[in-house]
Amino acid sequence: MALIVQKFGGTSVGTVERIEQVAEKVKKFREAGDDIVVVVSAMSGETNRLIGLAKQIMDQPIPRELDVMVSTGEQVTIALLSMALMKRGVPAVSYTGNQVRILTDSSHTKARILSIDDANIRADLKAGRVVVVAGFQGVDEQGNITTLGRGGSDTTGVALAAALKADECQIYTDVDGVYTTDPRVVPQARRLDKITFEEMLEMASLGSKVLQIRSVEFAGKYNVPLRVLHSFQEGPGTLITLDEEESMEQPIISGIAFNRDEAKLTIRGVPDTPGVAFKILGPISAANVEVDMIVQNVAHDNTTDFTFTVHRNDYQAALEILKQTATTIGAREATGDTNIAKVSIVGVGMRSHAGVASRMFEALAKETINIQMISTSEIKVSVVIEEKYLELAVRALHTAFELDAPARQGE
Ligand code: ADP
Ligand code: ASP
Ligand code: MG
């Protein structure tokens, strides 16, 4: 008998009919003799709807109150799913994050899980109940409701699986696994049977929202067997694993990630003196704005240009600060650009292959896509390009790295 944690995302519980379907599925697992803990998201669109309401009151909703409100989305689905299970004769009980006691820190809207009290859940499982837990939420030491950041139900699922030492954590969603890239953008994308934690972590942090980054971090840290599957179609899904098989077929690139969440800032004509990077980026980080890619050009006539990217939400604030800095350090000008996108190729195979980056640049050059910035690490290469070329770039790279699925018969 296995203990399985199953997480169902927003579209999988998006209607009452779907919740009934999820209940049918859970019932089958239960009848096969497994102990089941189910984690559910809010019905699709609900979290956005709630945030929209708050924004009608104020542009930047007060984080504590926002958490009180958005956590209601998941509270609705746990109750509905428990009812749907009990209607089918499956004993079930729902818990909010607070009722389980998923203890988090107090960073509202992006809280981190500190510990999970598994006593209630274990007692219920022992009594033969399916336990249905609200994803995305927890409670801090003071009893305030917290949430774990967008997509946070994945993290609830994995954290519960780690705490309960579950045999597997299954993430059920609206695609049948992790693909070489977002299958909604590239129809030729292929499902991967396996991907390493390391690669999945890069894919998630570079923009593939199929799993929340923290859920992958958690799964890697506690070695939780993690699988992504389709909620309503049979199939093996994708296993996220530790082992990096050395096979001849191992592709150099496992996947392509992309995002439109960043904006670019440039300061020109900066006097090139020691400490200049600190003078520029110090005030930015003091304002709690995270910087991603950074490029400083070679100095010319004792002045240099400096470019970096930040999250689009921080763009206005960062530009104001940079304009200030330009005045104080005697730089020529500070400008910004939000029409950018970041495309990244990811793969552990890169470690043992040379020329991966140049193959990427060649593929982009063939499409006459200009590269504005580049950053690399051991297992990824990222470039910043003009946003309008994003889909073209992803498709070109998908083909260049031979990731396209073979055409099916008749296509
Ligand atoms: P859920 O509501 O179930 O949590 P999400 O919308 O958060 O689902 O994540 C699933 C979506 O992630 C898919 O519908 C797909 O469009 C997107 N996605 C992005 N990159 C990938 C990828 N590499 N593989 C699979 N899906 C991806
Ligand atoms: N409902 C939350 C969100 O939409 C959490 C989740 O679905 O994972 O971000
Ligand atoms: Mg999600």
Coordinates of N, CA, C and O in Angstrom, one line a residue, residues 6-108:
Q6 N -1.6 13.8 -4.2 CA -2.0 14.2 -5.6 C -2.5 15.6 -5.6 O -3.3 16.0 -4.8
K7 N -1.9 16.4 -6.5 CA -2.3 17.9 -6.5 C -3.0 18.1 -7.8 O -2.6 17.7 -8.9
F8 N -4.2 18.7 -7.7 CA -5.0 19.1 -8.9 C -5.0 20.6 -9.1 O -5.4 21.3 -8.2
G9 N -4.6 21.1 -10.3 CA -4.5 22.5 -10.5 C -5.9 23.1 -10.9 O -6.9 22.4 -11.0
G10 N -5.8 24.4 -11.1 CA -7.1 25.2 -11.3 C -8.0 24.7 -12.4 O -9.2 24.6 -12.1
T11 N -7.5 24.4 -13.6 CA -8.4 24.0 -14.6 C -9.0 22.6 -14.3 O -10.1 22.3 -14.7
S12 N -8.2 21.8 -13.6 CA -8.7 20.4 -13.2 C -9.9 20.5 -12.2 O -10.6 19.5 -12.1
V13 N -10.0 21.6 -11.5 CA -11.1 21.8 -10.6 C -11.9 23.0 -11.0 O -12.6 23.6 -10.1
G14 N -11.9 23.4 -12.3 CA -12.5 24.6 -12.7 C -14.0 24.7 -12.8 O -14.6 25.7 -12.8
T15 N -14.6 23.5 -12.8 CA -16.1 23.5 -12.7 C -16.5 22.4 -11.8 O -15.7 21.5 -11.4
V16 N -17.8 22.4 -11.4 CA -18.3 21.4 -10.5 C -18.2 20.0 -11.2 O -17.8 19.0 -10.5
E17 N -18.4 19.9 -12.5 CA -18.3 18.7 -13.2 C -16.9 18.1 -13.1 O -16.7 16.9 -12.9
R18 N -15.9 19.0 -13.2 CA -14.5 18.5 -13.1 C -14.2 18.1 -11.7 O -13.5 17.1 -11.5
I19 N -14.7 18.8 -10.7 CA -14.5 18.3 -9.4 C -15.1 16.9 -9.1 O -14.4 16.1 -8.5
E20 N -16.2 16.7 -9.8 CA -16.8 15.3 -9.7 C -15.9 14.3 -10.3 O -15.7 13.2 -9.8
Q21 N -15.3 14.7 -11.5 CA -14.4 13.8 -12.2 C -13.2 13.5 -11.3 O -12.7 12.4 -11.3
V22 N -12.6 14.6 -10.7 CA -11.5 14.4 -9.8 C -11.8 13.4 -8.7 O -11.1 12.5 -8.4
A23 N -13.0 13.6 -8.1 CA -13.5 12.7 -7.1 C -13.5 11.2 -7.5 O -13.1 10.3 -6.8
E24 N -14.0 11.0 -8.8 CA -14.0 9.7 -9.4 C -12.6 9.1 -9.4 O -12.4 7.9 -9.1
K25 N -11.7 9.9 -9.9 CA -10.3 9.5 -10.0 C -9.7 9.1 -8.7 O -9.1 8.0 -8.5
V26 N -9.9 10.0 -7.7 CA -9.4 9.7 -6.3 C -10.0 8.4 -5.8 O -9.3 7.6 -5.2
K27 N -11.3 8.3 -6.0 CA -12.0 7.1 -5.5 C -11.3 5.8 -6.1 O -11.1 4.8 -5.3
K28 N -10.9 5.8 -7.4 CA -10.3 4.6 -8.0 C -9.0 4.3 -7.3 O -8.7 3.2 -6.9
F29 N -8.2 5.3 -7.0 CA -6.9 5.1 -6.3 C -7.2 4.6 -4.9 O -6.5 3.7 -4.4
R30 N -8.2 5.1 -4.3 CA -8.5 4.7 -2.9 C -8.9 3.2 -2.9 O -8.5 2.4 -2.1
E31 N -9.7 2.9 -3.9 CA -10.2 1.5 -4.0 C -9.0 0.5 -4.3 O -9.1 -0.7 -3.9
A32 N -8.0 1.0 -4.9 CA -6.8 0.2 -5.2 C -6.0 0.0 -3.9 O -5.0 -0.8 -3.9
G33 N -6.4 0.7 -2.9 CA -5.8 0.4 -1.6 C -4.7 1.5 -1.1 O -4.1 1.3 -0.1
D34 N -4.6 2.5 -2.0 CA -3.6 3.5 -1.6 C -4.1 4.6 -0.6 O -5.3 4.8 -0.6
D35 N -3.2 5.1 0.2 CA -3.6 6.2 1.1 C -3.4 7.5 0.3 O -2.4 7.7 -0.4
I36 N -4.4 8.3 0.3 CA -4.4 9.5 -0.6 C -4.6 10.8 0.2 O -5.5 11.0 1.0
V37 N -3.6 11.7 -0.1 CA -3.8 13.1 0.3 C -3.9 13.9 -0.9 O -3.1 13.8 -1.8
V38 N -5.0 14.7 -1.0 CA -5.2 15.5 -2.2 C -5.0 17.0 -1.9 O -5.5 17.5 -0.9
V39 N -4.3 17.7 -2.8 CA -4.1 19.1 -2.6 C -4.8 19.8 -3.8 O -4.6 19.3 -4.9
V40 N -5.6 20.8 -3.6 CA -6.3 21.4 -4.7 C -6.0 22.9 -4.8 O -5.8 23.6 -3.7
S41 N -6.0 23.4 -6.0 CA -6.0 24.9 -6.2 C -7.4 25.4 -6.2 O -8.3 24.7 -6.1
A42 N -7.5 26.7 -6.4 CA -8.7 27.4 -6.5 C -9.3 27.1 -7.9 O -8.5 26.7 -8.8
M43 N -10.5 27.2 -8.2 CA -11.1 27.0 -9.5 C -10.4 28.0 -10.5 O -10.1 29.1 -10.1
S44 N -10.2 27.6 -11.7 CA -9.3 28.4 -12.6 C -10.0 29.8 -12.8 O -11.2 29.9 -12.9
G45 N -9.1 30.8 -12.7 CA -9.6 32.2 -12.8 C -10.0 32.8 -11.5 O -10.0 34.0 -11.4
E46 N -10.2 32.0 -10.5 CA -10.7 32.5 -9.2 C -9.6 33.4 -8.5 O -10.0 34.5 -8.0
T47 N -8.4 33.0 -8.5 CA -7.4 33.8 -7.8 C -7.2 35.1 -8.5 O -7.1 36.2 -7.9
N48 N -7.2 35.1 -9.9 CA -7.1 36.4 -10.6 C -8.3 37.3 -10.3 O -8.2 38.5 -10.2
R49 N -9.5 36.6 -10.2 CA -10.7 37.4 -10.0 C -10.6 38.1 -8.6 O -10.9 39.3 -8.5
L50 N -10.2 37.4 -7.6 CA -10.1 38.0 -6.3 C -9.0 39.1 -6.2 O -9.3 40.2 -5.7
I51 N -7.9 38.9 -6.9 CA -6.9 39.9 -6.9 C -7.5 41.2 -7.6 O -7.3 42.3 -7.2
G52 N -8.2 40.9 -8.7 CA -8.9 42.0 -9.4 C -9.8 42.9 -8.5 O -9.8 44.1 -8.5
L53 N -10.5 42.2 -7.6 CA -11.4 42.9 -6.7 C -10.6 43.8 -5.8 O -10.9 44.9 -5.6
A54 N -9.5 43.2 -5.2 CA -8.7 44.0 -4.3 C -8.1 45.2 -5.0 O -8.1 46.3 -4.5
K55 N -7.8 45.1 -6.3 CA -7.2 46.2 -7.0 C -8.2 47.3 -7.3 O -7.8 48.4 -7.7
Q56 N -9.5 46.9 -7.3 CA -10.5 48.0 -7.4 C -10.5 48.9 -6.2 O -10.9 50.0 -6.3
I57 N -10.1 48.3 -5.1 CA -10.0 49.2 -3.9 C -8.7 49.9 -3.8 O -8.7 51.1 -3.5
M58 N -7.6 49.3 -4.1 CA -6.3 49.9 -4.1 C -5.3 49.3 -5.1 O -5.3 48.1 -5.2
D59 N -4.5 50.1 -5.7 CA -3.5 49.6 -6.7 C -2.6 48.5 -6.1 O -2.3 47.5 -6.8
Q60 N -2.1 48.8 -4.9 CA -1.2 47.9 -4.3 C -1.9 47.4 -3.0 O -1.7 47.9 -1.9
P61 N -2.7 46.3 -3.1 CA -3.5 45.8 -2.0 C -2.5 45.5 -0.8 O -1.4 45.1 -1.0
I62 N -3.1 45.7 0.4 CA -2.3 45.4 1.6 C -2.1 43.9 1.7 O -3.0 43.1 1.7
P63 N -0.8 43.5 1.7 CA -0.5 42.1 1.5 C -1.2 41.1 2.5 O -1.7 40.1 2.2
R64 N -1.3 41.5 3.8 CA -2.0 40.7 4.8 C -3.4 40.4 4.4 O -4.0 39.3 4.5
E65 N -4.1 41.5 4.0 CA -5.5 41.4 3.7 C -5.7 40.6 2.3 O -6.7 39.9 2.2
L66 N -4.8 40.8 1.4 CA -4.9 40.1 0.2 C -4.8 38.6 0.4 O -5.6 37.8 -0.2
D67 N -3.9 38.2 1.3 CA -3.8 36.8 1.6 C -5.1 36.2 2.3 O -5.5 35.1 2.0
V68 N -5.7 37.0 3.1 CA -7.0 36.6 3.8 C -8.0 36.3 2.7 O -8.7 35.3 2.7
M69 N -8.0 37.2 1.6 CA -8.9 37.0 0.6 C -8.6 35.9 -0.4 O -9.4 35.1 -0.7
V70 N -7.4 35.9 -1.0 CA -7.1 35.0 -2.0 C -7.1 33.5 -1.5 O -7.4 32.6 -2.3
S71 N -6.9 33.4 -0.2 CA -6.9 32.0 0.3 C -8.3 31.4 0.3 O -8.5 30.2 0.4
T72 N -9.3 32.2 0.1 CA -10.7 31.7 0.1 C -10.9 30.8 -1.2 O -11.8 29.9 -1.2
G73 N -10.2 31.1 -2.2 CA -10.4 30.3 -3.5 C -10.2 28.8 -3.2 O -11.0 28.0 -3.6
E74 N -9.1 28.5 -2.5 CA -8.8 27.1 -2.2 C -9.7 26.5 -1.2 O -10.0 25.3 -1.1
Q75 N -10.2 27.4 -0.3 CA -11.2 26.9 0.7 C -12.5 26.4 0.1 O -13.1 25.4 0.6
V76 N -12.9 27.0 -1.0 CA -14.1 26.5 -1.7 C -13.8 25.1 -2.3 O -14.7 24.2 -2.1
T77 N -12.7 25.0 -3.0 CA -12.5 23.7 -3.7 C -12.3 22.5 -2.8 O -12.7 21.4 -3.1
I78 N -11.6 22.7 -1.6 CA -11.4 21.6 -0.7 C -12.8 21.1 -0.2 O -13.0 19.9 -0.1
A79 N -13.7 22.0 0.1 CA -15.0 21.6 0.6 C -15.8 20.9 -0.5 O -16.4 19.8 -0.2
L80 N -15.8 21.4 -1.7 CA -16.5 20.8 -2.8 C -16.0 19.4 -3.1 O -16.7 18.4 -3.2
L81 N -14.7 19.3 -3.1 CA -14.1 17.9 -3.4 C -14.4 16.9 -2.3 O -14.7 15.8 -2.6
S82 N -14.3 17.4 -1.1 CA -14.6 16.5 0.1 C -16.1 16.0 -0.1 O -16.4 14.8 0.1
M83 N -17.0 16.9 -0.4 CA -18.4 16.5 -0.5 C -18.5 15.5 -1.7 O -19.3 14.5 -1.5
A84 N -17.9 15.8 -2.8 CA -18.0 14.9 -4.0 C -17.5 13.5 -3.6 O -18.0 12.5 -4.1
L85 N -16.5 13.5 -2.8 CA -15.9 12.2 -2.4 C -16.9 11.4 -1.5 O -17.2 10.3 -1.7
M86 N -17.4 12.2 -0.5 CA -18.3 11.5 0.5 C -19.6 11.1 -0.2 O -20.2 10.0 0.1
K87 N -20.1 11.9 -1.2 CA -21.3 11.5 -2.0 C -21.1 10.1 -2.6 O -22.0 9.3 -2.8
R88 N -19.8 9.8 -2.9 CA -19.5 8.5 -3.6 C -19.1 7.4 -2.5 O -18.5 6.4 -2.9
G89 N -19.4 7.8 -1.3 CA -19.1 6.7 -0.3 C -17.6 6.7 0.2 O -17.2 5.7 0.8
V90 N -16.8 7.7 -0.2 CA -15.4 7.7 0.2 C -15.3 8.7 1.4 O -15.5 9.9 1.2
P91 N -14.9 8.2 2.5 CA -14.7 9.0 3.7 C -13.7 10.1 3.4 O -12.6 9.7 2.9
A92 N -13.9 11.3 3.6 CA -13.0 12.4 3.3 C -13.1 13.5 4.3 O -14.2 13.7 4.9
V93 N -12.1 14.3 4.4 CA -12.1 15.5 5.3 C -11.2 16.6 4.7 O -10.2 16.3 4.1
S94 N -11.7 17.8 4.8 CA -11.0 18.9 4.2 C -10.2 19.7 5.3 O -10.7 19.8 6.4
Y95 N -9.1 20.3 4.9 CA -8.3 21.1 5.9 C -7.8 22.3 5.1 O -7.2 22.2 4.0
T96 N -7.9 23.5 5.8 CA -7.2 24.7 5.3 C -5.8 24.6 5.7 O -5.4 23.7 6.5
G97 N -4.9 25.4 5.2 CA -3.5 25.4 5.6 C -3.4 25.6 7.1 O -2.6 24.9 7.8
N98 N -4.2 26.5 7.7 CA -4.2 26.7 9.1 C -4.6 25.5 9.9 O -4.0 25.2 10.9
Q99 N -5.6 24.8 9.4 CA -6.1 23.6 10.1 C -5.1 22.5 10.2 O -5.0 21.7 11.1
V100 N -4.3 22.3 9.1 CA -3.3 21.3 9.1 C -2.3 21.7 10.1 O -1.8 20.9 10.9
R101 N -2.0 22.9 10.0 CA -0.9 23.7 10.4 C 0.3 23.6 9.5 O 1.3 22.8 9.8
I102 N 0.2 24.3 8.4 CA 1.3 24.5 7.5 C 1.9 25.8 7.9 O 1.4 26.9 7.6
L103 N 2.9 25.7 8.7 CA 3.5 26.9 9.3 C 4.5 27.6 8.3 O 5.3 26.9 7.7
T104 N 4.3 28.9 8.1 CA 5.2 29.6 7.1 C 5.8 30.8 7.8 O 5.5 31.2 9.0
D105 N 6.7 31.5 7.1 CA 7.2 32.8 7.6 C 6.1 33.8 7.3 O 5.0 33.5 6.9
S106 N 6.4 35.1 7.6 CA 5.3 36.1 7.6 C 5.4 36.9 6.3 O 4.8 38.0 6.2
S107 N 6.1 36.5 5.3 CA 6.2 37.3 4.0 C 4.9 37.0 3.2 O 4.8 36.1 2.4
H108 N 3.9 37.9 3.5 CA 2.6 37.7 2.8 C 2.8 37.8 1.3 O 3.6 38.5 0.8

